[in-house]
PDB file of N, CA and C in Angstrom:
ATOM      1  N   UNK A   1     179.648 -55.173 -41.249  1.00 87.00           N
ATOM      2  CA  UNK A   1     179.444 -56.124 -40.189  1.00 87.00           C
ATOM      3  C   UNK A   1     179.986 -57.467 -40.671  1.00 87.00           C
ATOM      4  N   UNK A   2     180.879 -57.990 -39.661  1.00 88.00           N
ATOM      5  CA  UNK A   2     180.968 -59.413 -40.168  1.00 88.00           C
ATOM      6  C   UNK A   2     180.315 -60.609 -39.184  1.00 88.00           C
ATOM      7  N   UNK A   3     180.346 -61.429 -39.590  1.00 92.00           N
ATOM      8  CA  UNK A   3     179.613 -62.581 -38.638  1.00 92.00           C
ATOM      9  C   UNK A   3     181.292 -63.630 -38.341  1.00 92.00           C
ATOM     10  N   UNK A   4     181.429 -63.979 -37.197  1.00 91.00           N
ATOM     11  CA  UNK A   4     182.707 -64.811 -37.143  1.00 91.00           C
ATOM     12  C   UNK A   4     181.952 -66.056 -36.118  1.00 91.00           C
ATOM     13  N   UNK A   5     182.188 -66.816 -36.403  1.00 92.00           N
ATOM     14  CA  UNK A   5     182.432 -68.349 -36.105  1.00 92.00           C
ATOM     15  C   UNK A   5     182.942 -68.609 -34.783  1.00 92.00           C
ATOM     16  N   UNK A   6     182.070 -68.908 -33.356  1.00 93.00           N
ATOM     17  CA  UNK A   6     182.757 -69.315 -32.316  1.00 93.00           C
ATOM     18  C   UNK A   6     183.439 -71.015 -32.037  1.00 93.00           C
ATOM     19  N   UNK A   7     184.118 -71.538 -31.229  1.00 93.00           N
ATOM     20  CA  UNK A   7     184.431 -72.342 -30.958  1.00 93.00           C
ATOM     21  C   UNK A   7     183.293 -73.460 -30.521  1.00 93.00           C
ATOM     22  N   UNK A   8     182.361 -72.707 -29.782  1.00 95.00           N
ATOM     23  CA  UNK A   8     181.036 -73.453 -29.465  1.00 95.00           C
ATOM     24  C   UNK A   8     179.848 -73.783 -30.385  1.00 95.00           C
ATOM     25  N   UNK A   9     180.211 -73.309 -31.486  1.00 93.00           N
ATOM     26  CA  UNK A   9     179.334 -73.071 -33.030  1.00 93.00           C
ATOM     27  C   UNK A   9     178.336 -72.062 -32.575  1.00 93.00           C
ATOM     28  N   UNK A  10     178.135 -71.104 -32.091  1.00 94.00           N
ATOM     29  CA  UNK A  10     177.504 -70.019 -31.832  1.00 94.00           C
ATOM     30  C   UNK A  10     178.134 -69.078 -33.262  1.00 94.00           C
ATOM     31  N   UNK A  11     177.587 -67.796 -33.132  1.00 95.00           N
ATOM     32  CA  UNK A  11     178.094 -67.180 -34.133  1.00 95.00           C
ATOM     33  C   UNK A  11     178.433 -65.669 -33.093  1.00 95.00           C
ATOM     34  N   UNK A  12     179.403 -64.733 -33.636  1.00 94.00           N
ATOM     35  CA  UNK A  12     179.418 -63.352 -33.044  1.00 94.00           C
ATOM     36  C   UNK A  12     179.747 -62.317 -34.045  1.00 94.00           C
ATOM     37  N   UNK A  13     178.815 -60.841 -33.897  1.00 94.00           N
ATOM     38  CA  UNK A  13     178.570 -60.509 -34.902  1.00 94.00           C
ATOM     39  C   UNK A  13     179.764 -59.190 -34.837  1.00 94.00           C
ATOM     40  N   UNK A  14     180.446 -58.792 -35.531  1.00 93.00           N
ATOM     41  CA  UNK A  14     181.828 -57.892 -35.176  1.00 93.00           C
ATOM     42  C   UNK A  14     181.368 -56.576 -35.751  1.00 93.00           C
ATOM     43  N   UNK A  15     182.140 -55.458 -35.636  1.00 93.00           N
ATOM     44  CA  UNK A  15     182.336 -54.329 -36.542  1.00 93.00           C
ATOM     45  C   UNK A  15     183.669 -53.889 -36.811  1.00 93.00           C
ATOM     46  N   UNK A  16     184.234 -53.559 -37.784  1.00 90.00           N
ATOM     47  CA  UNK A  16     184.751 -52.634 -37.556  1.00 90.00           C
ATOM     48  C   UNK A  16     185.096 -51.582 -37.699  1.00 90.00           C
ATOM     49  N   UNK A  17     185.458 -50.990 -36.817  1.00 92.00           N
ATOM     50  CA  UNK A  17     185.128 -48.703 -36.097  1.00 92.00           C
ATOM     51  C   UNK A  17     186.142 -48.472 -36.551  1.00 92.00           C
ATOM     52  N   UNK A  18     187.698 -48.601 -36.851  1.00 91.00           N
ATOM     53  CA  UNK A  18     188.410 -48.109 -37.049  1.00 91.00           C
ATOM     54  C   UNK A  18     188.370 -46.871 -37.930  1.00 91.00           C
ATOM     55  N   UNK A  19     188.098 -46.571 -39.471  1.00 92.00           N
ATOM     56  CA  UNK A  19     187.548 -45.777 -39.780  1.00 92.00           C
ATOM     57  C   UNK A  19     186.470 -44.853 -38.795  1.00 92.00           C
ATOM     58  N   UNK A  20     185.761 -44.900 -38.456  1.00 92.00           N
ATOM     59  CA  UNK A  20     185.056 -43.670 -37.251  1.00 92.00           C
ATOM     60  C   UNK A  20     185.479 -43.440 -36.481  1.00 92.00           C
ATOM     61  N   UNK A  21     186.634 -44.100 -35.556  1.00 90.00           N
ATOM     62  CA  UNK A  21     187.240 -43.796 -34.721  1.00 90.00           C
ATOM     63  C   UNK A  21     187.775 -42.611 -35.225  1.00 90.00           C
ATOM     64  N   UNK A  22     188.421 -42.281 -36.181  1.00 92.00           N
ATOM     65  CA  UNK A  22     189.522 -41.528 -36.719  1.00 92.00           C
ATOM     66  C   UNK A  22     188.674 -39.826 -36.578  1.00 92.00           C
ATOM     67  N   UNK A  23     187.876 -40.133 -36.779  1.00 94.00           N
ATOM     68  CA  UNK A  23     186.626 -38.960 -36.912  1.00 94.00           C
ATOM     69  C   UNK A  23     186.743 -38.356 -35.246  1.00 94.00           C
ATOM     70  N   UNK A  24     187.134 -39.136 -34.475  1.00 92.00           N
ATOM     71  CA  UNK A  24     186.565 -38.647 -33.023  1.00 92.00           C
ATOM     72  C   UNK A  24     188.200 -37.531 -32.376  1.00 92.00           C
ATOM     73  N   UNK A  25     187.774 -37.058 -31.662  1.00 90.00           N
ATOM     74  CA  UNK A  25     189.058 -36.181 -30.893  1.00 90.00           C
ATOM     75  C   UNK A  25     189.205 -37.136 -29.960  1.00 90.00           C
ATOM     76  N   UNK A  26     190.579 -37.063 -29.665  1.00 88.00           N
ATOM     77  CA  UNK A  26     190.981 -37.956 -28.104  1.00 88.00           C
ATOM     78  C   UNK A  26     191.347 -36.723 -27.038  1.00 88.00           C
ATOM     79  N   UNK A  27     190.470 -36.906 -25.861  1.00 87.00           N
ATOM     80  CA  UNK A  27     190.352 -35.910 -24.853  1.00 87.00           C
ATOM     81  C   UNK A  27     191.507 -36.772 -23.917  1.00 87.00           C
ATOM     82  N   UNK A  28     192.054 -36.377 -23.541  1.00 88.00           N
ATOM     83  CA  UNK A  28     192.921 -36.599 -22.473  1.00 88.00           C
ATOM     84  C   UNK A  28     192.616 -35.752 -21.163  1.00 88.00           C
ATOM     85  N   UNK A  29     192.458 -36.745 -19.931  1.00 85.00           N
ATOM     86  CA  UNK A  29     192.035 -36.425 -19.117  1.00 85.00           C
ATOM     87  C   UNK A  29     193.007 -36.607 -18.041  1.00 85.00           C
ATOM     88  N   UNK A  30     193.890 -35.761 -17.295  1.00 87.00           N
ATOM     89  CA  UNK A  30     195.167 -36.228 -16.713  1.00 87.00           C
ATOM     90  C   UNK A  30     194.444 -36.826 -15.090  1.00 87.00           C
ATOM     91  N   UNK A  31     195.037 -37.606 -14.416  1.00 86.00           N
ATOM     92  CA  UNK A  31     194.641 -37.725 -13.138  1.00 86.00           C
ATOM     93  C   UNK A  31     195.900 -36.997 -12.342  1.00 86.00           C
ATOM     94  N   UNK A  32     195.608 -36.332 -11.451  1.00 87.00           N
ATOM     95  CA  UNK A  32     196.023 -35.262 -10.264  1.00 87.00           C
ATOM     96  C   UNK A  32     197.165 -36.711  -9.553  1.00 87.00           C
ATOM     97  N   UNK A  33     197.874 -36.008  -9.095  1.00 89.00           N
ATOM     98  CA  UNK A  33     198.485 -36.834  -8.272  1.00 89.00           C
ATOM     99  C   UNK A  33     198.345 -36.735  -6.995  1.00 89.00           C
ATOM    100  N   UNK A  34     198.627 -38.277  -6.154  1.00 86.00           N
ATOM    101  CA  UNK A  34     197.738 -38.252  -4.790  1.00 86.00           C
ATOM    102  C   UNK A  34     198.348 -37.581  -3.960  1.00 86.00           C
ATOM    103  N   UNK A  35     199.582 -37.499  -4.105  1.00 90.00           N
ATOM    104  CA  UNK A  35     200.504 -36.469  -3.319  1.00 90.00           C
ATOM    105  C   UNK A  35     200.229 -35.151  -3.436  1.00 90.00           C
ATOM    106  N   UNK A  36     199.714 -34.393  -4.823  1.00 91.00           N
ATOM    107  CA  UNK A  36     199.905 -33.002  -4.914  1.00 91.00           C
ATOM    108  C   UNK A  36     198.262 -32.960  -4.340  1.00 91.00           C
ATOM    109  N   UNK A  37     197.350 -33.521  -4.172  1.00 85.00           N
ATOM    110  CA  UNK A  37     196.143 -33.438  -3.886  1.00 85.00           C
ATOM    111  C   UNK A  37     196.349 -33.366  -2.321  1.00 85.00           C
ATOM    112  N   UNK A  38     197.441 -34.257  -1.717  1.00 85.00           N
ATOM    113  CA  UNK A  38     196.893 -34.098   0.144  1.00 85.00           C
ATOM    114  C   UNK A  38     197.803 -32.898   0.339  1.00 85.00           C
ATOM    115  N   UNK A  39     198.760 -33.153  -0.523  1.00 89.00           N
ATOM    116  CA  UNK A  39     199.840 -31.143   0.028  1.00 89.00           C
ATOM    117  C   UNK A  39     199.114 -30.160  -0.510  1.00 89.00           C
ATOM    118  N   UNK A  40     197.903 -30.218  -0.994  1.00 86.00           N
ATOM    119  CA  UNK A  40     196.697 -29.566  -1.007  1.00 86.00           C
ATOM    120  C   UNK A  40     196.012 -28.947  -0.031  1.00 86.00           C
ATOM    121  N   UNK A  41     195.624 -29.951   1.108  1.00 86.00           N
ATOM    122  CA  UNK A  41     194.809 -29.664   2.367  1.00 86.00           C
ATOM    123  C   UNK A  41     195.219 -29.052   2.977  1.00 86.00           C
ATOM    124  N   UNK A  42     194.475 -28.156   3.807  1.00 86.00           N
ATOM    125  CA  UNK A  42     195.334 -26.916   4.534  1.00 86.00           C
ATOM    126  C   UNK A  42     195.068 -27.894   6.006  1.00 86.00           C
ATOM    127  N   UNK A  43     195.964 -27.506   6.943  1.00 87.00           N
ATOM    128  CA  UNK A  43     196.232 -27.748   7.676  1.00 87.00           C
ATOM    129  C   UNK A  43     194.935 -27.632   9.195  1.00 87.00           C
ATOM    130  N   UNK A  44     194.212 -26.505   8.946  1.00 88.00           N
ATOM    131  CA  UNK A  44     193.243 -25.874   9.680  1.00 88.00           C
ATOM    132  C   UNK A  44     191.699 -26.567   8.722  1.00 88.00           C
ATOM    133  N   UNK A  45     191.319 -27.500   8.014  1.00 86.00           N
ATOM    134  CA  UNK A  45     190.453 -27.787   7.339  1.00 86.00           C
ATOM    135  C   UNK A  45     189.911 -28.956   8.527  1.00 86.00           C
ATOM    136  N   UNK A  46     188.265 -28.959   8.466  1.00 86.00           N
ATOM    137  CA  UNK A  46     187.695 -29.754   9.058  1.00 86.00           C
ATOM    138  C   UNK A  46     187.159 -30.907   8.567  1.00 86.00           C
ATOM    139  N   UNK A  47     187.301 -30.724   7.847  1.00 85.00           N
ATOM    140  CA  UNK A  47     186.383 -31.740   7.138  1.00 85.00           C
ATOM    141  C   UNK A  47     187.242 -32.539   5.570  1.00 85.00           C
ATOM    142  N   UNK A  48     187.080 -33.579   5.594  1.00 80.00           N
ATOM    143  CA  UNK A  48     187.797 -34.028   3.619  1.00 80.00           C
ATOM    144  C   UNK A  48     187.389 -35.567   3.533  1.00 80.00           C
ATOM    145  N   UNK A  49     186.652 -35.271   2.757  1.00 82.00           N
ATOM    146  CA  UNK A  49     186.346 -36.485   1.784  1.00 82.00           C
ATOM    147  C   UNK A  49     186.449 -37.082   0.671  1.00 82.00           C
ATOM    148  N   UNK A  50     186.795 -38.743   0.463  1.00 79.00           N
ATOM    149  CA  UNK A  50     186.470 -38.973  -0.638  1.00 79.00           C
ATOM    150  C   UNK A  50     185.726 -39.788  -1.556  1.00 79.00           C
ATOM    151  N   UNK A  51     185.631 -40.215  -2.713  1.00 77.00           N
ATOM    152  CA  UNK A  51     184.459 -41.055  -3.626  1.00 77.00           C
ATOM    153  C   UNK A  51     185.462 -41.684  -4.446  1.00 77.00           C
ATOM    154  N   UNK A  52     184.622 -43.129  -4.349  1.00 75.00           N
ATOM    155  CA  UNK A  52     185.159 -44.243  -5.050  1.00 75.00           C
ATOM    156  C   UNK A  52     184.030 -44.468  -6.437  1.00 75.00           C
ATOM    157  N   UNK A  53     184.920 -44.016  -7.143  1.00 76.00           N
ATOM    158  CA  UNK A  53     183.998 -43.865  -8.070  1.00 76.00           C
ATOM    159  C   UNK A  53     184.672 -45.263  -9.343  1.00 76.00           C
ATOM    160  N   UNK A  54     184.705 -46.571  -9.046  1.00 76.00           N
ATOM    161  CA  UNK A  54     185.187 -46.955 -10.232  1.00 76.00           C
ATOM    162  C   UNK A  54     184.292 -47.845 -10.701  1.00 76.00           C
ATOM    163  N   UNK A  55     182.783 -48.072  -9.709  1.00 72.00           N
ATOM    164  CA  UNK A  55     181.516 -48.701 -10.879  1.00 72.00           C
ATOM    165  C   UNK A  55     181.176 -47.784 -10.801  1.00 72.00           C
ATOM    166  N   UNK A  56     181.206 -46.111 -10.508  1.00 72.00           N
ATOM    167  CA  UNK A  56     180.035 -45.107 -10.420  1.00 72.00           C
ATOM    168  C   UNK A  56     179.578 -45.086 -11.836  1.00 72.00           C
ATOM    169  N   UNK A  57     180.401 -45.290 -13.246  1.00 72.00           N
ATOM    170  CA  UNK A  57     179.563 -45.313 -14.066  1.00 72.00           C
ATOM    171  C   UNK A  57     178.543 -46.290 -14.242  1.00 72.00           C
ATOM    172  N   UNK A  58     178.719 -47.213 -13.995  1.00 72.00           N
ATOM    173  CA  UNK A  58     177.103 -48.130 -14.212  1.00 72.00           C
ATOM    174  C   UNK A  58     176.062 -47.878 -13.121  1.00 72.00           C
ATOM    175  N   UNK A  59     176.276 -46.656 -12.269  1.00 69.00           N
ATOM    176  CA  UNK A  59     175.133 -46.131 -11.434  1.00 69.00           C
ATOM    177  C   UNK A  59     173.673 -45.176 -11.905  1.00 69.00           C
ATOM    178  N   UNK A  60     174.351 -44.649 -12.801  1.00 66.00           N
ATOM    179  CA  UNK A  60     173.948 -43.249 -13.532  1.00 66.00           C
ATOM    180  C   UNK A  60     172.768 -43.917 -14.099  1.00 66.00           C
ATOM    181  N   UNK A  61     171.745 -43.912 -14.369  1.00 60.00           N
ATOM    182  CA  UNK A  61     170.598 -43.699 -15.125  1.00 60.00           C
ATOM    183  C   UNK A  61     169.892 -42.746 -15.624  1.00 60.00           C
TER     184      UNK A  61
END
């Protein structure tokens, strides 16, 4: 841990992960494309929805 010195004389306390990072797998998660997703929909479908999910993570409890 280091302690670094703000501009306001506050202090902020750092780490650094680099080392543990190295430990972790990187998952790659591809996003679909929006095109191959609507040439998806069949033509005879009633219903399609979607979710905006880009605060959904700070929803979750």
């Amino acid at each position: 841990m280091v302690v670094v010195g703000k501009k306001n004389g506050k202090v902020r306390l750092t780490e650094d992960l680099r080392k543990l990072s190295k430990c972790f797998k990187i998952r790659i998660h591809p996003i679909t494309n929006p095109r191959e997703i609507i040439s998806n929909i069949q033509p005879g479908n009633k219903y399609f929805s979607t979710f905006d999910t880009i605060k959904g993570y700070w929803q979750i409890s």
